[in-house]
């Protein structure tokens, strides 16, 4: 049984850590962006270095006090907020935000877990390099959290997700020992893959304190287009064609539905229509090029080939950085439009690429069976990752459909599961999807997860209730 | 304590499996390519499907009989051969060699563990796709073994190692349950990363029975060059320059030492010198291109830029497929030349890219301190992975230097470790490097490995004595 981080426990920690490690527990540490989970308190500790993190974890382990690692607080599945149970230590990495080293010739950057993602971008660019992991919350998300949740974003198609961009980790294990695995190696086959076990474990197996990250050459140019496609099947064929014609230069392939464009108009986020005729679907495609002369040429080639095959109906190629930004704004305003309209339920799913058209078709039919609802389906099609959000009809509010949420959740996830998909493509499990994982997860994998959790964290102090249910342990 | 797979145990299995699952134990199942380990016997079982694999493992678990998974038998660290302990079941995947599915539009291929690597290449190519994992033993290596050892090879620089090329796994766990994780998803953040835990675990945590693999577009053209460089530092700068100028098209960057070229001449494998003047080092670089017009142009651009910077002294760009093959033959004959000369010790190490010049310099000095030995250093420089092999002086035999081997092993590995490198870059630990891993491995990682092994395989039946020492368990 875990114990609360009460006054006497705080006293123990205060005797062993500098005063600077203790900060006021502002409300933001108990909240999460979607407002569905609310922390009940805890002791906020912000260590200055890895040794202090190790000390905190050791003291917590000895006292059976839970530890909730806290990065930028931008996670969408409440991995960073513990709404029940004895008050934990909230272990914020905010003071460990140094970029320790940039090695452009090796294409490596070493950052502490609390480094803000956007600052890592800046440091890489200053050395003529690209760190390609990027997402909407880059200005506040911290790399430790990005790795703990194996963050995705818009560049996964070409560069991979957080997991693929990490060469080595330094981490504090649940017993307070420090794993010094900050390797810069591209190849290392010495034993079980502890790095990938910690990445994506959402703080349930340890606290990441620093990471060695992969850098890439900065693209000499970027080329960006919006292509109107008749349906998701055409978008899928366009993706394959782009791979054949343009190879690894395709860095983003985002699907945008006509409903999303309509939402932008409805919410006033964008007045002017993009294409002459309304389009049911469009694709935002971007290339990272190593040549800067005539960057539009490859997209023109793709456009012509796709027109010949009937895959696209119209298209716009960005002729300036301003136009490129306009295209991306369109994509990136979709979440804001969704927020303004107010979704009944939101889903971060992935299915095998070939199953995307079937998923969209069948999910649409099933949702229509519940009522005259609207669906904004968009996302990282190149990765098979769709954000599938369901809204009330025009003029109605989400509150009227509150009781439909569990049913909608169930039908979207049932279909995802039937098609061999994942109910959490890039956001993680956290606490929000804990019961969904128990329902849909492979039982052998779930058993292995429990065994590993018990083996590495027998006291169950690490992020209690996240990813692995507390009741099944011990 | 493990028990032998004796006659009465065999009887139990024979009663539960079809006759076809039992094959004669030919000597090859007890040997490994370097001839340093010799199996002492065992019961050879070759199941026809995953259910039979699960049955075998369950029966072994119940009887505390060891299981040694056996793929193509090409591993270089004796993961496939158990030289001591009670006779195990040797579980060969050779009958499970089907390619279950090829999905070119999704860039996915699903193969059983016993599929031979080269057959996977062929099946992918027939669908207009590339499966890029390739290594010298591709004609006999099986994909299950490639994954279990996280195989590398010459294309890691661009496409990653076996781990990076796998989307999902089906595997039998040490308790005989079947993990159905044959996902085709590019993104799936639902819980701990069991896939990567099994990949590279060398059979010590379960038996891989099938895998979903990533395919890529076939390159429209390839461009290949041999560039003479003055020293390893120049090779390193050339690698960075190639990245900047040519981006992700660089698919191979292999370092070849002058000693290797001399060995080719000495063994009669290649008479004609390549360059007008002997070169101390050269680099084989290859590009996978999406455009087929003028494939040499990017290499010419690189050559000119590198000449300007003093990084290359001479160069040959392949003008035909025959010339391309000639360059690759040169690289691929090096292991045969090494075998003919007879090495005293061989090492598969990696260091951070930036440390390669220092490693080569200091290792060379240290080896010279032992005696007038010759070093053939070559390998996958783009990944920081060098094969560092030490030979007797001309006219002497390796036998005269047998007693120096431990000292040489130690000095190469000590230096590797000091520079933050790995004593096993791509071959794995198996049984050959078990004590090296105990010496050089991070103690916190080793403790986590033991805990995970005990949690998932409490009886210790899975590949006993490989990767994790038996004496430290239980």
mmCIF file of C-alpha atoms in Angstrom, chain A residues 154-159 222-223 247-254 285-289 328 383:
data_model
loop_
_atom_site.group_PDB
_atom_site.id
_atom_site.type_symbol
_atom_site.label_atom_id
_atom_site.label_comp_id
_atom_site.label_asym_id
_atom_site.label_seq_id
_atom_site.Cartn_x
_atom_site.Cartn_y
_atom_site.Cartn_z
ATOM 1 C CA UNK A 154 3.690 15.502 -38.167
ATOM 2 C CA UNK A 155 7.157 14.278 -39.211
ATOM 3 C CA UNK A 156 6.930 10.647 -38.143
ATOM 4 C CA UNK A 157 6.483 9.472 -41.728
ATOM 5 C CA UNK A 158 10.029 10.380 -42.601
ATOM 6 C CA UNK A 159 11.917 10.693 -39.335
ATOM 7 C CA UNK A 222 10.945 22.437 -48.421
ATOM 8 C CA UNK A 223 8.111 21.964 -50.865
ATOM 9 C CA UNK A 247 11.137 8.283 -51.937
ATOM 10 C CA UNK A 248 12.206 9.362 -48.504
ATOM 11 C CA UNK A 249 11.832 13.069 -49.152
ATOM 12 C CA UNK A 250 8.156 12.947 -48.131
ATOM 13 C CA UNK A 251 8.213 14.296 -44.586
ATOM 14 C CA UNK A 252 4.512 14.923 -43.970
ATOM 15 C CA UNK A 253 1.310 13.517 -45.418
ATOM 16 C CA UNK A 254 -1.680 14.890 -43.531
ATOM 17 C CA UNK A 285 2.067 16.932 -48.377
ATOM 18 C CA UNK A 286 5.510 18.270 -47.600
ATOM 19 C CA UNK A 287 8.939 17.308 -48.885
ATOM 20 C CA UNK A 288 12.260 17.897 -47.158
ATOM 21 C CA UNK A 289 14.706 18.382 -50.020
ATOM 22 C CA UNK A 328 0.111 24.527 -42.297
ATOM 23 C CA UNK A 383 1.431 6.869 -40.314
#
